[in-house]
mmCIF file of C-alpha atoms in Angstrom:
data_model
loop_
_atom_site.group_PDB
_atom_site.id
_atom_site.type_symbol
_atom_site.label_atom_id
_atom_site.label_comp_id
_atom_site.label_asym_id
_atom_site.label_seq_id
_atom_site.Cartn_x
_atom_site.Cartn_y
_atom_site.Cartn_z
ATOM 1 C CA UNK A 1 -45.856 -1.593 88.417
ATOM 2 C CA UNK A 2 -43.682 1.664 87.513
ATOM 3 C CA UNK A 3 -42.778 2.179 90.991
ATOM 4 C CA UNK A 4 -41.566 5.524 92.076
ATOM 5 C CA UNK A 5 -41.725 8.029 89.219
ATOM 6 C CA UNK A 6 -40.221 11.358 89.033
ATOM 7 C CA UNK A 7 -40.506 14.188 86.592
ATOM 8 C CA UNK A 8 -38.647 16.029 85.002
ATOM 9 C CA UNK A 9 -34.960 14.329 84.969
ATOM 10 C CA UNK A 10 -33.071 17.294 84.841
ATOM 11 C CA UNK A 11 -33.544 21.323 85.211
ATOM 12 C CA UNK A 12 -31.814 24.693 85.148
ATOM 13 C CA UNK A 13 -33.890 27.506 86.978
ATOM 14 C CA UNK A 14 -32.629 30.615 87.356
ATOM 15 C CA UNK A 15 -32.478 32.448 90.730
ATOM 16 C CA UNK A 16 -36.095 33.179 91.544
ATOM 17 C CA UNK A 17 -37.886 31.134 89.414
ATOM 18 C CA UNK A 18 -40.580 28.738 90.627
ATOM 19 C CA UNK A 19 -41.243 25.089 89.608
ATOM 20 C CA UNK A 20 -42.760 21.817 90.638
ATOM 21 C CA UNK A 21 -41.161 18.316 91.029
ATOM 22 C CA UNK A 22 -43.628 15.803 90.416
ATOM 23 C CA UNK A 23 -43.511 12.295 92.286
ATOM 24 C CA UNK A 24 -45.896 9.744 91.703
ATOM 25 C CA UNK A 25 -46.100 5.619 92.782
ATOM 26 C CA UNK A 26 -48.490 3.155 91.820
ATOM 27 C CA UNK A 27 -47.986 0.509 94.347
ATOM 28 C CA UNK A 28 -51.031 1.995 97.066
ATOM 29 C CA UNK A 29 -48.189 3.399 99.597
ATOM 30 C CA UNK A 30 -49.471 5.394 102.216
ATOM 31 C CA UNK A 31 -46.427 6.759 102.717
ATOM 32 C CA UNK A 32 -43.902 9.530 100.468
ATOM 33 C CA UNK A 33 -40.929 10.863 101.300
ATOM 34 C CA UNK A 34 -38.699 13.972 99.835
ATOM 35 C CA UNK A 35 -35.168 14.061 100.342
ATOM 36 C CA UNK A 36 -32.450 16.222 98.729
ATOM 37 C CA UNK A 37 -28.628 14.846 98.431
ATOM 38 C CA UNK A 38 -25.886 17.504 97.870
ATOM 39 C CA UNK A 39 -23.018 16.755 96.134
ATOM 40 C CA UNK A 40 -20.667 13.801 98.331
ATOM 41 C CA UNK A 41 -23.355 14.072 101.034
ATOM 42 C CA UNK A 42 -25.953 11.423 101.942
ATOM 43 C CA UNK A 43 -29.741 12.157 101.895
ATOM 44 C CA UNK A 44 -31.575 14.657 103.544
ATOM 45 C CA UNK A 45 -35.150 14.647 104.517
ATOM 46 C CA UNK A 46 -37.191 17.696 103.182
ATOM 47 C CA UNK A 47 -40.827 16.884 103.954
ATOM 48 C CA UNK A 48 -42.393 13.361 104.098
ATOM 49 C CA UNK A 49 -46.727 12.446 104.265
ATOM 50 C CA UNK A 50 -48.449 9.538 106.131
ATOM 51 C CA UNK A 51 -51.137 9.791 103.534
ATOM 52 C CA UNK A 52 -53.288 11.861 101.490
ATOM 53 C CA UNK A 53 -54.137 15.267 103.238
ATOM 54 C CA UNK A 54 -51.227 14.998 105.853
ATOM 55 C CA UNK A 55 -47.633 16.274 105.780
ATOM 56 C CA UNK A 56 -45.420 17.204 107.626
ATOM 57 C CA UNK A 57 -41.516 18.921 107.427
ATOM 58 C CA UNK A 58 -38.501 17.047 107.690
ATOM 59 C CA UNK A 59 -34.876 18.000 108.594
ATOM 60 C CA UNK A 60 -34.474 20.642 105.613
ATOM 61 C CA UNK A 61 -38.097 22.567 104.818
ATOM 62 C CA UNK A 62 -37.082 25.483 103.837
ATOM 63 C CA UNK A 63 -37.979 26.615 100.398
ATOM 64 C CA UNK A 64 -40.013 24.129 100.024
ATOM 65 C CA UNK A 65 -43.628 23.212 100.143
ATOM 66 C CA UNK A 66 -45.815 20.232 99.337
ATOM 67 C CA UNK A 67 -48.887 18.770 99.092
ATOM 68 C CA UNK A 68 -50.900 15.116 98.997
ATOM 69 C CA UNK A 69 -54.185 15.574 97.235
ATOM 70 C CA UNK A 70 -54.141 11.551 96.213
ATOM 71 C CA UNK A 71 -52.146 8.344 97.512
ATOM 72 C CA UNK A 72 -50.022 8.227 94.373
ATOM 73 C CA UNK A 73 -48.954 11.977 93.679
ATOM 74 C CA UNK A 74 -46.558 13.691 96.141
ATOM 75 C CA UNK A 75 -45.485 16.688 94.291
ATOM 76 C CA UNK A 76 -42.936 19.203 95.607
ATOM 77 C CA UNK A 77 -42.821 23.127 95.312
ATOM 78 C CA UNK A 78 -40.054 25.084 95.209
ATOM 79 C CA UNK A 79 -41.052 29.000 95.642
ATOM 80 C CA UNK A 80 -37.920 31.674 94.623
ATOM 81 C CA UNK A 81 -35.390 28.987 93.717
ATOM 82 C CA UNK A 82 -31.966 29.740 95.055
ATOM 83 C CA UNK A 83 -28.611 28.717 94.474
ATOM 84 C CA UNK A 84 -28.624 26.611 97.565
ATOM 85 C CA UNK A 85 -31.451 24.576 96.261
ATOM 86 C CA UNK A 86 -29.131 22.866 93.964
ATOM 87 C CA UNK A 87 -29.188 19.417 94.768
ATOM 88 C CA UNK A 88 -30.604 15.959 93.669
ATOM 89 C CA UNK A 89 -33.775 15.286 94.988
ATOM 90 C CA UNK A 90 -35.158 12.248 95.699
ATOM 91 C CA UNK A 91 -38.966 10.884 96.360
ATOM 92 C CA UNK A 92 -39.473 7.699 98.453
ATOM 93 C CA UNK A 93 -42.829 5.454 99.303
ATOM 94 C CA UNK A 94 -43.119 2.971 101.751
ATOM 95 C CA UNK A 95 -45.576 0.476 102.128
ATOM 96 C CA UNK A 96 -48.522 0.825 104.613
ATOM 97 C CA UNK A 97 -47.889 -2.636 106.035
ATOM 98 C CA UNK A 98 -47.156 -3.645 109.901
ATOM 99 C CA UNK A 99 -43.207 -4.863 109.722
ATOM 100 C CA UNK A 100 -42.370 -3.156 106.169
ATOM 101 C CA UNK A 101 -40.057 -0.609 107.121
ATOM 102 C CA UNK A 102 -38.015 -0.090 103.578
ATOM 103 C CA UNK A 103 -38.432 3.039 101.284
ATOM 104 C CA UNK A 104 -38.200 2.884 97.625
ATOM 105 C CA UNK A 105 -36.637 5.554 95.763
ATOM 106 C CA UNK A 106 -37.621 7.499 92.428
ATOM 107 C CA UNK A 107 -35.302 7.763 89.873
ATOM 108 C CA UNK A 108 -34.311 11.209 91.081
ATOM 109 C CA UNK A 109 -34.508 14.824 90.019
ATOM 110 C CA UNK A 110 -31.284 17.219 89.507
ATOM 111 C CA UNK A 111 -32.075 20.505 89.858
ATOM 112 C CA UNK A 112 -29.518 23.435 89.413
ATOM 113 C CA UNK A 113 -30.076 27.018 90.130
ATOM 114 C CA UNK A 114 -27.958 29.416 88.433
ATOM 115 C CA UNK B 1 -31.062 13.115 117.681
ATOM 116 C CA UNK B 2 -30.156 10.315 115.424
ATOM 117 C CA UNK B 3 -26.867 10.152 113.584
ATOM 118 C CA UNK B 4 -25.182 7.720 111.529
ATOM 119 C CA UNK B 5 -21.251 7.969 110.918
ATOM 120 C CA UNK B 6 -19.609 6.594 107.818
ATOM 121 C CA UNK B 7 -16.181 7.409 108.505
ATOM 122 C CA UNK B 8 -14.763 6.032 105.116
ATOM 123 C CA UNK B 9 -15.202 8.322 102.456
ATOM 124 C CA UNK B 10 -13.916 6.579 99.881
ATOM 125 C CA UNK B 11 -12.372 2.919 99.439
ATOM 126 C CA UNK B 12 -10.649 1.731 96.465
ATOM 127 C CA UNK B 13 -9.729 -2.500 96.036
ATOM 128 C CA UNK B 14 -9.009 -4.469 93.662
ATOM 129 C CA UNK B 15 -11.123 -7.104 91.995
ATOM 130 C CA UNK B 16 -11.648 -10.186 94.261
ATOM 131 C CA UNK B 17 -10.749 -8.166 97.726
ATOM 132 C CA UNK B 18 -12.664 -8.461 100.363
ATOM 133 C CA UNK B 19 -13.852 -5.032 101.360
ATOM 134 C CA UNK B 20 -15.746 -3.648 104.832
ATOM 135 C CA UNK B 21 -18.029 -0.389 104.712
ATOM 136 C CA UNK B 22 -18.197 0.777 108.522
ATOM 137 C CA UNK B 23 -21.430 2.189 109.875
ATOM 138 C CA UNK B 24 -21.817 3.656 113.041
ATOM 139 C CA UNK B 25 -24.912 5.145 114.864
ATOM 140 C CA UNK B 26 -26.339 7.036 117.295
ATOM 141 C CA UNK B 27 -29.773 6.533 118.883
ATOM 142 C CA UNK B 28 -32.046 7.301 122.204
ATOM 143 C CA UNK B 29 -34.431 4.994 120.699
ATOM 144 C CA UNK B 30 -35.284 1.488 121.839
ATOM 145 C CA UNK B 31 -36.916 0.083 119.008
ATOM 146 C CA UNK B 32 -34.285 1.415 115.665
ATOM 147 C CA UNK B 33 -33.819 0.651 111.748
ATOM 148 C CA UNK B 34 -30.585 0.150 110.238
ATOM 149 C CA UNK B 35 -30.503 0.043 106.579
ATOM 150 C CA UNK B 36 -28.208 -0.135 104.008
ATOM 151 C CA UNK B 37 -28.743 1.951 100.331
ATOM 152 C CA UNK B 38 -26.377 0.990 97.113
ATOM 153 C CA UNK B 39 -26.285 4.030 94.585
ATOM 154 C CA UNK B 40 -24.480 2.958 91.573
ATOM 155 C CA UNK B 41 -23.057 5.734 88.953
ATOM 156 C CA UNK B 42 -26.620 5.948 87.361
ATOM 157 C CA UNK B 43 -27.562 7.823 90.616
ATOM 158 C CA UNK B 44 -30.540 5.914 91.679
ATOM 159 C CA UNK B 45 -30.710 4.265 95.137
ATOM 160 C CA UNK B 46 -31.337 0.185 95.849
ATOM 161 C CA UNK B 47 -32.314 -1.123 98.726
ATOM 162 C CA UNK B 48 -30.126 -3.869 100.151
ATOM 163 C CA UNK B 49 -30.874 -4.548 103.391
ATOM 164 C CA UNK B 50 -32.898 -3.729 106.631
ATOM 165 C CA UNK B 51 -32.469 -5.026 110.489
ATOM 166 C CA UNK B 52 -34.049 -3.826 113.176
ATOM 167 C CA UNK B 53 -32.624 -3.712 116.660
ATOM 168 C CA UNK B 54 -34.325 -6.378 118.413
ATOM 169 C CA UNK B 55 -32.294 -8.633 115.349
ATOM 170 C CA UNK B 56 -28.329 -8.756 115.957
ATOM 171 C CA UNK B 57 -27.953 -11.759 113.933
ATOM 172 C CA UNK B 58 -25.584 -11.853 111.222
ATOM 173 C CA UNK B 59 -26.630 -11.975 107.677
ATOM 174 C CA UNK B 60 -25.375 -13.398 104.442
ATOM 175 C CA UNK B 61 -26.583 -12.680 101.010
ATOM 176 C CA UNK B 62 -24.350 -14.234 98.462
ATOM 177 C CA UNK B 63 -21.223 -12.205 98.520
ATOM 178 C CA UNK B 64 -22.954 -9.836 100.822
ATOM 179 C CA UNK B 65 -22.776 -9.880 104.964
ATOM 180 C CA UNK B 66 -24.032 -7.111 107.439
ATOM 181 C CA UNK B 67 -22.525 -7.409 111.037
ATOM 182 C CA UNK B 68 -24.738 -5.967 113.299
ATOM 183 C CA UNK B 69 -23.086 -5.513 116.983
ATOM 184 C CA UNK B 70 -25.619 -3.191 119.296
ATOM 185 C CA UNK B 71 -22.971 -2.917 121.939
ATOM 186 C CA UNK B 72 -20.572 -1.164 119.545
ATOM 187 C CA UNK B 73 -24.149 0.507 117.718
ATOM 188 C CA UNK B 74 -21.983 -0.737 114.850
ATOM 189 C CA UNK B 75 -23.649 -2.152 111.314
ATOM 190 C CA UNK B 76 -21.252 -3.109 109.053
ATOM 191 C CA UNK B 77 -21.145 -4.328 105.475
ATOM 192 C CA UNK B 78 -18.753 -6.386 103.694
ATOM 193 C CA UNK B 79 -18.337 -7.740 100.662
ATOM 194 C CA UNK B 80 -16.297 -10.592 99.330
ATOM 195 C CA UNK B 81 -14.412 -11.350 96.187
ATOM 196 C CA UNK B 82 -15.535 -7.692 95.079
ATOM 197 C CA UNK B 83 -16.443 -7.771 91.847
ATOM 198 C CA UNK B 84 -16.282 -4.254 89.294
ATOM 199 C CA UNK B 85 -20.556 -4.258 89.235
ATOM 200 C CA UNK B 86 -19.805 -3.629 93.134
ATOM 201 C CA UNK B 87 -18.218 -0.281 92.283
ATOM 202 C CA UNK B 88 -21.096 2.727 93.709
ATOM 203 C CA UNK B 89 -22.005 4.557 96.711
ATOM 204 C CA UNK B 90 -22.780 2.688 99.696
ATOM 205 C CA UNK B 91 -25.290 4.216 102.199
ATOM 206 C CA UNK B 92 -25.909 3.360 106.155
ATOM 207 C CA UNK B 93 -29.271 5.004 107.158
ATOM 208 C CA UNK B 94 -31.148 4.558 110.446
ATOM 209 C CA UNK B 95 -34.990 5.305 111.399
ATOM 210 C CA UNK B 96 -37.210 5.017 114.240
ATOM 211 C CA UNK B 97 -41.001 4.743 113.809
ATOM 212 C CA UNK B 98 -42.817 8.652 114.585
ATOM 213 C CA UNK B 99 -46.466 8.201 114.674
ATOM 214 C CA UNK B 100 -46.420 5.181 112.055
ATOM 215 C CA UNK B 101 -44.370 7.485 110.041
ATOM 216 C CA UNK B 102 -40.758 6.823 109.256
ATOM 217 C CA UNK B 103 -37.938 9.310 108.597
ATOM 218 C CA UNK B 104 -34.674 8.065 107.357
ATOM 219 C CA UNK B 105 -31.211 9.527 108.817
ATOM 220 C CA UNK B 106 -28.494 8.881 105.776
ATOM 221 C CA UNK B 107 -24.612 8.510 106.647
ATOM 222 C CA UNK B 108 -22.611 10.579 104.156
ATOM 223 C CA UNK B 109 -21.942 7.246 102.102
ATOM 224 C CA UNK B 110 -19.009 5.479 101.344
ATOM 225 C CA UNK B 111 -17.876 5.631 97.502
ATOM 226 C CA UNK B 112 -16.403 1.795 96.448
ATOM 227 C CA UNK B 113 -14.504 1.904 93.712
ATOM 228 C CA UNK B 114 -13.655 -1.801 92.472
ATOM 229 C CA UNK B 115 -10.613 -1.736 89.926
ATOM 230 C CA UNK B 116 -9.518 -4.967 87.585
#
């Protein structure tokens, strides 16, 4: 298994510019998870799905928008990047089973917006 | 609201110290997650540990312990005769369960730096 996958590694958008972070897992979770970290912070939450066709928004939605067409892609839109949008972002999947409670994390994506 | 408090920011030992990461958290909930996240300097995140709240034993994972103490809604982390490897960001994150769904609260971390 590849686990959590996330594309691309690293990106420079300028102010206003649009752009997709993929996030994809081969391991059948019903569950993926967005999160952002800022720099010294801990993660935030930006939108999370219980499977494919639901969403929903986390702590820090705004900006952002996703959508979960299949189990293994979680992809994650960013509409008129802004400066504030600079951040590491994270993807998570957690297994569907009763008792399983851990998330595991993607490799990460840092974004900056200049 | 949740919160989790990681009131260390930073901790710096030498090799072979002992060394204890404080976590502290805040919760309504009855039934709760406590985890704990490593993130070394290649950024990505590891998971090391997870106890839920119906669980306050101790446990031990080679040079690893988590103290979890519910009437202090403390969950602490220490590790002995740090080694250099242990040098990262340490994480304390808590979750209750939403409609089967699960949303992780993150402390701030706690950057470890181990020196020789």
């Amino acid at each position: 298994n590849a686990g959590v996958t996330q594309t691309p590694k690293f990106r420079i958008l300028k102010i206003g510019q649009s752009m997709t972070l993929q996030c994809a897992q081969d391991m059948n979770h019903n569950y993926m998870y967005w999160y952002r970290q800022d720099p010294g912070m801990g993660l935030k939450l930006i939108y999370y799905s219980v499977g494919a066709g639901i969403t929903d928004k986390g702590e820090v939605p705004n900006g952002y928008n996703v959508s979960r067409s299949t189990t293994e892609d979680f992809p994650l839109r960013l509409e008129l990047a802004a400066p504030s949008q600079t951040s590491v972002y994270f993807c998570a999947s957690r297994a569907p089973l009763a008792g399983v409670y851990e998330q595991y994390f993607g490799p990460g994506t840092r974004l900056t917006v200049t | 609201a949740q919160k989790v408090t990681q009131a260390q920011t930073e901790i710096s030992v030498v090799e072979k110290e002992d060394v204890t990461l404080d976590c502290v958290y805040e919760t309504r909930d009855t039934t709760y997650y406590l985890f704990w996240y490593k993130q070394p300097p290649s950024g990505e995140l590891v998971f090391l540990i997870r106890r839920n709240s119906f669980d306050e034993q101790n446990e031990i994972s080679g040079r690893y312990s988590w103290n979890f103490q519910k009437s202090t809604s403390s969950f602490n982390f220490t590790i002995t005769a740090s080694q250099v490897v242990d040098s990262a960001v340490y994480f304390c994150a808590l979750s209750g369960i939403i409609q089967g769904a699960q949303k992780l609260v993150f402390g701030q971390g706690t950057r470890l730096t181990i020196n020789p």
